[in-house]
PDB file of C-alpha atoms in Angstrom:
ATOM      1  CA  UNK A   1      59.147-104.390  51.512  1.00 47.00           C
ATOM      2  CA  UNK A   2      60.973-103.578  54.583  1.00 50.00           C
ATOM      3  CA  UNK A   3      59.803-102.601  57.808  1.00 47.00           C
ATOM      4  CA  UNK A   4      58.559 -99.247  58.191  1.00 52.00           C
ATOM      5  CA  UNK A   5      58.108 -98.788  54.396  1.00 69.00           C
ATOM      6  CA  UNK A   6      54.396 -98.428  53.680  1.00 82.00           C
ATOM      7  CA  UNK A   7      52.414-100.205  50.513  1.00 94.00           C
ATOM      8  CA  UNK A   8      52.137 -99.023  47.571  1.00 97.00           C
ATOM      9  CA  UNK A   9      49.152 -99.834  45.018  1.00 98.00           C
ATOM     10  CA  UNK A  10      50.082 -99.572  41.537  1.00 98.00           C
ATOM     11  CA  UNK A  11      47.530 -99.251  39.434  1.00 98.00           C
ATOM     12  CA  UNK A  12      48.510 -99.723  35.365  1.00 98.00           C
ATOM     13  CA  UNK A  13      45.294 -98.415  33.320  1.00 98.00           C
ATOM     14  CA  UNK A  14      44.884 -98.954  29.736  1.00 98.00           C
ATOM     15  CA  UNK A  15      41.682 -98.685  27.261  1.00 98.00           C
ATOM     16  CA  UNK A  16      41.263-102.229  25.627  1.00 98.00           C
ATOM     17  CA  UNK A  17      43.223-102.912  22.168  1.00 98.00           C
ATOM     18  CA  UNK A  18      41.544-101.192  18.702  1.00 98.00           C
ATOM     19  CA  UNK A  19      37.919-102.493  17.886  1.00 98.00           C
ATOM     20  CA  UNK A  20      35.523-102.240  15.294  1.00 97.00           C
ATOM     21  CA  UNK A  21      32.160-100.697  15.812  1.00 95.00           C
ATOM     22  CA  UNK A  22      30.552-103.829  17.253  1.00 97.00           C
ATOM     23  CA  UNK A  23      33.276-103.711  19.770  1.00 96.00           C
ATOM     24  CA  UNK A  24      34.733-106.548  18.591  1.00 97.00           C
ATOM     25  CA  UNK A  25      38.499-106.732  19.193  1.00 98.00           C
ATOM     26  CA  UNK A  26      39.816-106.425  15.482  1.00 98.00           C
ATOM     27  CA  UNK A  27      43.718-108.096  14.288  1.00 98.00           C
ATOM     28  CA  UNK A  28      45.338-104.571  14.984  1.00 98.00           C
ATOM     29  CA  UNK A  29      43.953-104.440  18.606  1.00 98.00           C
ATOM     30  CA  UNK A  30      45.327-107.902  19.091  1.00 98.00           C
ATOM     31  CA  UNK A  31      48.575-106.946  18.147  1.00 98.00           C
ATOM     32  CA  UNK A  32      48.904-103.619  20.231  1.00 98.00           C
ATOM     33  CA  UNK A  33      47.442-106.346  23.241  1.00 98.00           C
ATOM     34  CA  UNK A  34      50.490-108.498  22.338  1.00 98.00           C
ATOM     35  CA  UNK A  35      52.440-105.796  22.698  1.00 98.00           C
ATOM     36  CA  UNK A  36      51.259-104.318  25.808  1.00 98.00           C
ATOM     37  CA  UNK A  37      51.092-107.770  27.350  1.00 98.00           C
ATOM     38  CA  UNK A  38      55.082-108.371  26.429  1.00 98.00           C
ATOM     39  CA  UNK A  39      55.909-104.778  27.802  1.00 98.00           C
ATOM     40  CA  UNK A  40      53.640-105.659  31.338  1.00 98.00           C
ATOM     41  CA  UNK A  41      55.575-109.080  31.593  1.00 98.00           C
ATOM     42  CA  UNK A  42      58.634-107.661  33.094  1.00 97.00           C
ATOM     43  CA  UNK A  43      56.119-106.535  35.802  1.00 98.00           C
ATOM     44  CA  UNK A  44      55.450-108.472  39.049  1.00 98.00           C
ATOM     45  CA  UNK A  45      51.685-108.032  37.974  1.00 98.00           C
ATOM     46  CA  UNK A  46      49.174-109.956  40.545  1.00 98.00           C
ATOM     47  CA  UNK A  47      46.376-109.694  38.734  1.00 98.00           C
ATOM     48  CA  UNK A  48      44.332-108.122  35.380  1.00 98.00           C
ATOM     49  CA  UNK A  49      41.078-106.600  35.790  1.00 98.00           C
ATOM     50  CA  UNK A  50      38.828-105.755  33.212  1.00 98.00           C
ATOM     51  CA  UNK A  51      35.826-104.238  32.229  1.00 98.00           C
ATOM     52  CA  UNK A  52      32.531-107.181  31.116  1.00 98.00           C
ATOM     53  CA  UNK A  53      32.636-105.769  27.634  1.00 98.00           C
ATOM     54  CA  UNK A  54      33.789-107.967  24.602  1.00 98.00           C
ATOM     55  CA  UNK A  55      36.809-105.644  23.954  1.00 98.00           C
ATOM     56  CA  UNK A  56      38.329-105.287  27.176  1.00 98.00           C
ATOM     57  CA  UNK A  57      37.931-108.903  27.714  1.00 98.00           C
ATOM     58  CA  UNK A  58      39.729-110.106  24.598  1.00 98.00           C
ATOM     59  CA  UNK A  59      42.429-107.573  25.282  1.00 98.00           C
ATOM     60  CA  UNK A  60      42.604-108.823  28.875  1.00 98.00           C
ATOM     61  CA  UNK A  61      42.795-112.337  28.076  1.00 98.00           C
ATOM     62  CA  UNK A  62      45.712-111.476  25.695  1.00 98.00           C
ATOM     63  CA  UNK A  63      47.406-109.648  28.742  1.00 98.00           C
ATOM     64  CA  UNK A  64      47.347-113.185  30.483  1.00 98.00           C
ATOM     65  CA  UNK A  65      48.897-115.572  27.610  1.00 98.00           C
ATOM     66  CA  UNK A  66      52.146-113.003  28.918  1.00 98.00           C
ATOM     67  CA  UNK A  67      51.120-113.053  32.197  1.00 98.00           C
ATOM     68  CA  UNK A  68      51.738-116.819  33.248  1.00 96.00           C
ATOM     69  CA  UNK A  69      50.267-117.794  36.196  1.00 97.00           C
ATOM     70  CA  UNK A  70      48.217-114.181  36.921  1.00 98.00           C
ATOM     71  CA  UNK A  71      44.642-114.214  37.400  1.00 98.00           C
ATOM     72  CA  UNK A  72      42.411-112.734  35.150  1.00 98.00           C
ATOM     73  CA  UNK A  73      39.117-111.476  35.930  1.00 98.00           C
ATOM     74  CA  UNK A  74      36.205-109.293  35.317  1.00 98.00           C
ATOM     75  CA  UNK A  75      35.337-105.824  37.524  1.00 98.00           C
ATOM     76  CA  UNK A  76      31.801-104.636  36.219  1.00 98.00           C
ATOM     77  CA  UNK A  77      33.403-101.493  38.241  1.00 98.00           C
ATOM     78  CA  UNK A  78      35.070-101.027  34.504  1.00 98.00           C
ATOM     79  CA  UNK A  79      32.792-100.798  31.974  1.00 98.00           C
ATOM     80  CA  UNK A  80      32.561 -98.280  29.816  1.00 97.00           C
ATOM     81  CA  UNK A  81      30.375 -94.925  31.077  1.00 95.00           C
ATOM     82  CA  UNK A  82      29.751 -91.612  31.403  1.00 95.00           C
ATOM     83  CA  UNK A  83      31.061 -91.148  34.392  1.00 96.00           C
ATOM     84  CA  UNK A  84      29.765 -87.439  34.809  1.00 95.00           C
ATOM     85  CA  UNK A  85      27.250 -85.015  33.115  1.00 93.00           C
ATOM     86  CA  UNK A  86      27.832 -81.834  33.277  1.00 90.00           C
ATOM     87  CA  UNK A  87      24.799 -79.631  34.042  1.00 87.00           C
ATOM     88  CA  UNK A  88      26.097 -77.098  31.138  1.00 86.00           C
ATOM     89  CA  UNK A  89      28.051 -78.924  28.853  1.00 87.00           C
ATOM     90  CA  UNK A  90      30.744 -76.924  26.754  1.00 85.00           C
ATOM     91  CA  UNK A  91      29.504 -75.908  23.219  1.00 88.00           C
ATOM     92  CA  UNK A  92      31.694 -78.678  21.491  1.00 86.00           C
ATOM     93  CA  UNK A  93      30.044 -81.729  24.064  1.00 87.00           C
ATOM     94  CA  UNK A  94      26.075 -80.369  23.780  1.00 84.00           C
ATOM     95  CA  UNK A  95      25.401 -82.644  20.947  1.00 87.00           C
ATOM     96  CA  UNK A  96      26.734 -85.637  22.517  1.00 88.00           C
ATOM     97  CA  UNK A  97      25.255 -85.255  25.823  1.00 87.00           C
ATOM     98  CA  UNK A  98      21.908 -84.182  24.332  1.00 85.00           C
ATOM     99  CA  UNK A  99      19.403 -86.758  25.759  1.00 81.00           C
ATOM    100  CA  UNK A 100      20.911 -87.684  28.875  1.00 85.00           C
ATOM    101  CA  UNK A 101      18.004 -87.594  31.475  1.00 89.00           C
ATOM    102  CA  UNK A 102      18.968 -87.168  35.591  1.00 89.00           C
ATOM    103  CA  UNK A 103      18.016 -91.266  35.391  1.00 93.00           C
ATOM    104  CA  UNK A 104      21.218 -92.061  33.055  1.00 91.00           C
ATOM    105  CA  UNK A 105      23.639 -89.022  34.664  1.00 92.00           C
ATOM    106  CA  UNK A 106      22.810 -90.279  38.189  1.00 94.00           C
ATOM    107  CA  UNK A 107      23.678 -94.092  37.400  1.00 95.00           C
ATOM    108  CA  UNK A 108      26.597 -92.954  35.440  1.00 95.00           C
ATOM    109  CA  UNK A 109      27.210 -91.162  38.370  1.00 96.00           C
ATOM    110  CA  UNK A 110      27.263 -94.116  40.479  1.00 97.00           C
ATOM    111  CA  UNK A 111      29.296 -96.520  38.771  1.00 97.00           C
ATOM    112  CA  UNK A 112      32.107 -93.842  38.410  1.00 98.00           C
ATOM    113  CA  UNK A 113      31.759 -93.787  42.676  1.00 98.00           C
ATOM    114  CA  UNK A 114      32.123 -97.503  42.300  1.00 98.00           C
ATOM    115  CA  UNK A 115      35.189 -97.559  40.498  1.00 98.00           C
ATOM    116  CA  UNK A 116      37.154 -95.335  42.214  1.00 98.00           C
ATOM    117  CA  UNK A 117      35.901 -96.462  45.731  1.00 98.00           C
ATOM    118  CA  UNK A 118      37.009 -99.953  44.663  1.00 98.00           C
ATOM    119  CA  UNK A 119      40.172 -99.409  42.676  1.00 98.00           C
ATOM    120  CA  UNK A 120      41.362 -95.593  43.665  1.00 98.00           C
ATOM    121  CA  UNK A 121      42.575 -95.970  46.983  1.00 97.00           C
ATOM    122  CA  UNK A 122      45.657 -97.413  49.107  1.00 96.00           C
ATOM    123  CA  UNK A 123      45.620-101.622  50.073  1.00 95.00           C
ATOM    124  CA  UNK A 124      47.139-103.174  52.989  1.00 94.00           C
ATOM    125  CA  UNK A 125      49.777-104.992  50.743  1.00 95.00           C
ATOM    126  CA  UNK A 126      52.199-103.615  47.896  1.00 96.00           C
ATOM    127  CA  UNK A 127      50.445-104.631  44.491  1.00 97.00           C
ATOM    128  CA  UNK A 128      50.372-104.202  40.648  1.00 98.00           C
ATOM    129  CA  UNK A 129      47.182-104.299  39.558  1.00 98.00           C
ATOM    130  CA  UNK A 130      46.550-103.872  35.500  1.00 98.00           C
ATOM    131  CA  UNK A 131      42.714-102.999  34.784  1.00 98.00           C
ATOM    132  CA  UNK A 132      41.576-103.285  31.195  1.00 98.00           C
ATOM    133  CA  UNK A 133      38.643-100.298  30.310  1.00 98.00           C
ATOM    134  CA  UNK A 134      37.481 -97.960  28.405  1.00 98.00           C
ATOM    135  CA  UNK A 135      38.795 -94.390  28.025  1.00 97.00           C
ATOM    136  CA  UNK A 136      36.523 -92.505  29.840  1.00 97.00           C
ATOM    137  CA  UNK A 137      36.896 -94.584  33.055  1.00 98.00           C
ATOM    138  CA  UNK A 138      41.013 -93.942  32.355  1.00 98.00           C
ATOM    139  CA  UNK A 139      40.189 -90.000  31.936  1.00 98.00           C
ATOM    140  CA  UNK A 140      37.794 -90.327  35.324  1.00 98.00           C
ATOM    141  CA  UNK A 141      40.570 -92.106  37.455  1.00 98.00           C
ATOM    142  CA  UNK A 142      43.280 -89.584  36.364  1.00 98.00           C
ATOM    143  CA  UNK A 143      41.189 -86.601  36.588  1.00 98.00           C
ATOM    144  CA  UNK A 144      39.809 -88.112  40.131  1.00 98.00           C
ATOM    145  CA  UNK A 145      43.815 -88.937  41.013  1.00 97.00           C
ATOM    146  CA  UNK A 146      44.736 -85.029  40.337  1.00 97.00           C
ATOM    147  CA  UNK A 147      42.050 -83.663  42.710  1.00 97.00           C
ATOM    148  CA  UNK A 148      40.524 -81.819  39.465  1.00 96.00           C
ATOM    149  CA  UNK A 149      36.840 -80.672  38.928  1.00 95.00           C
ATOM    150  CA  UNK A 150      34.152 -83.400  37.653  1.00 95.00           C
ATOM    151  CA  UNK A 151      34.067 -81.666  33.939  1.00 93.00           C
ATOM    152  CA  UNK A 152      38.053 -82.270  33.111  1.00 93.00           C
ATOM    153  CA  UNK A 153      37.353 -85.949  32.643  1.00 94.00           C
ATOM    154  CA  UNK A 154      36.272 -84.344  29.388  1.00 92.00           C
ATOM    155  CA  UNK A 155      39.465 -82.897  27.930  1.00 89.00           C
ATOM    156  CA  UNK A 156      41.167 -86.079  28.258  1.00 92.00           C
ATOM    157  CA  UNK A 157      41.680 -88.974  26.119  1.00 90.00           C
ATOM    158  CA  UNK A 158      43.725 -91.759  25.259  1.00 94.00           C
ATOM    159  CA  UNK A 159      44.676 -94.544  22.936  1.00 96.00           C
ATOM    160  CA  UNK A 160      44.465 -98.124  22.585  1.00 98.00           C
ATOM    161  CA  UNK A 161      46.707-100.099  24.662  1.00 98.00           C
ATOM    162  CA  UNK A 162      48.148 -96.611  25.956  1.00 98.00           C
ATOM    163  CA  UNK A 163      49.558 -97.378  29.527  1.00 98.00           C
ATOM    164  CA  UNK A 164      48.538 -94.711  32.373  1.00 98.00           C
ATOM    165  CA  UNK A 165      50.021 -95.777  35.549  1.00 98.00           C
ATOM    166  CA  UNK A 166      48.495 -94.693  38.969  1.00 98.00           C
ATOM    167  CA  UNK A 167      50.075 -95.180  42.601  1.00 98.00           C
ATOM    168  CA  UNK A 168      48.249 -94.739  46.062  1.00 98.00           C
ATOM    169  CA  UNK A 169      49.550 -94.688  49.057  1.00 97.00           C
ATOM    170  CA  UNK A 170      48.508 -94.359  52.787  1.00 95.00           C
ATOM    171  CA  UNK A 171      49.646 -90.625  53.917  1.00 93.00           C
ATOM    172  CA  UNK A 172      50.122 -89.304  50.897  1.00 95.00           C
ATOM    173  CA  UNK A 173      48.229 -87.972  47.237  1.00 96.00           C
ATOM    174  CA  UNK A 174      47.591 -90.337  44.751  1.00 98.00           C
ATOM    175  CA  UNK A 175      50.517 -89.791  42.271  1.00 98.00           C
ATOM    176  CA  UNK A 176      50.559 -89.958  38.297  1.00 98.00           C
ATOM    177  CA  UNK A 177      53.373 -91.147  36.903  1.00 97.00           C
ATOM    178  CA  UNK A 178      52.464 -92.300  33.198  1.00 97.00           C
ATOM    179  CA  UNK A 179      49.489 -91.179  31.040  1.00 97.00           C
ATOM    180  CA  UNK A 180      48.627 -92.921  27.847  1.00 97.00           C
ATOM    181  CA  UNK A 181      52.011 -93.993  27.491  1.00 98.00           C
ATOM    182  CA  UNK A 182      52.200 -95.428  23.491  1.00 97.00           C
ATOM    183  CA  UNK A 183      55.906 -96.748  23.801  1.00 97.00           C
ATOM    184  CA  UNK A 184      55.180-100.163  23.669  1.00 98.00           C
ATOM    185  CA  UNK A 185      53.766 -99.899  20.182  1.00 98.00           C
ATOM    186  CA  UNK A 186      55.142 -99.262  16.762  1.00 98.00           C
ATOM    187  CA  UNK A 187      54.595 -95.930  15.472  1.00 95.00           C
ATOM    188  CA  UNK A 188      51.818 -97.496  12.796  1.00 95.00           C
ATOM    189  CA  UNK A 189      49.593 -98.511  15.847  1.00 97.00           C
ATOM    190  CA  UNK A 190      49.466 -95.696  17.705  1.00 96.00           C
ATOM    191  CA  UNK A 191      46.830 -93.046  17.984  1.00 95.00           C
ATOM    192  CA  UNK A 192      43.808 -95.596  17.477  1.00 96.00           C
ATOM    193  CA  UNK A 193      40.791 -94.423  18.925  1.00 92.00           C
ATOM    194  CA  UNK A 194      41.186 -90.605  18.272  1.00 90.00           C
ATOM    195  CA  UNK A 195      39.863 -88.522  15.467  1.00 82.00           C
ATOM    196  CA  UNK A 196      41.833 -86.984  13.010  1.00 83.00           C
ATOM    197  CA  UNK A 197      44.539 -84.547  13.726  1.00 83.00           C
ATOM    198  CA  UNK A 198      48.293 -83.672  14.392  1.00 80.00           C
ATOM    199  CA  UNK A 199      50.018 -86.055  16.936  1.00 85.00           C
ATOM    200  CA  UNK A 200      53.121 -84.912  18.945  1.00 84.00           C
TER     201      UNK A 200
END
């Protein structure tokens, strides 16, 4: 970086690799990790956060057999949560938030404050950080990134392995310049983790 240039934080987001429904990392997560891992190598990547759960970590740990030499290492600031409960839910979202008391919204609450005081902001030094989570922390960073109400986080999703890639710098908004990018995969491995329905 040359002088009088200021630092930019790169932040490359992506939900862990497919699991099944003990969130266990299953053969076609581990190949879309593969995958993603070969596409981040031609990154200068300094490190890999990810998120304590089983899947993320797997995925992560993939990420690093491309990664030679980058540390790998667990944010709790990533697991997966709600990061936001809206106090009147849209029609389609009422079952799923039914039984959320104030206790559960308000520590939701906080660990979404947690993860973008820690990870959505400018650093001294130019880095390339990859964090490995869920896809509702991916929708909260984006939708916090834009400047958009709490409730959007709700209209957006992503796949497995997709690639969303955030930048902050000092002076300036936070700028989005990939979201659930699926390039890196093979057209049979794309769209895990969605429901049923037309893809563009």
């Amino acid at each position: 970086m040359e002088d009088g240039e200021m630092a930019t934080r790169h932040l490359h987001v992506v939900r862990h690799g497919a699991a099944d429904p003990f969130g266990i990392l299953t053969d076609t997560g581990a190949r879309q990790s593969h995958l993603l891992g070969e596409r981040l190598s031609r990154l200068p990547i300094d490190v890999v956060w990810h998120s304590p759960l089983p899947r993320a970590t797997r995925t992560a740990e993939i990420l690093g057999e491309h990664l030679p030499g980058v540390l790998v290492d667990e944010a709790p600031e990533l697991v997966d949560h709600v990061p936001h409960v809206p106090p009147d839910p849209p029609p389609a979202w009422a079952g799923f938030f039914d039984g959320y008391d104030p206790a559960e919204a308000a520590a939701g609450a906080a660990l979404a404050d947690a993860l973008t005081t820690r990870f959505a902001r400018p650093v001294a030094a130019e880095s390339h950080e990859v964090l490995v989570t869920h896809a509702y922390p991916v929708a909260w960073l984006v939708r916090h990134a834009l400047g958009a109400p709490p409730d959007r986080w709700l209209a957006m999703s992503c796949g497995n392995t997709g690639l969303t890639v955030l930048q902050f710098r000092e002076g300036t908004p936070p700028a989005l310049l990939v979201y659930n990018d699926m390039s890196h995969l093979p057209e049979e491995l794309r769209w895990t983790g969605f429901g049923p329905g037309v893809r563009p």
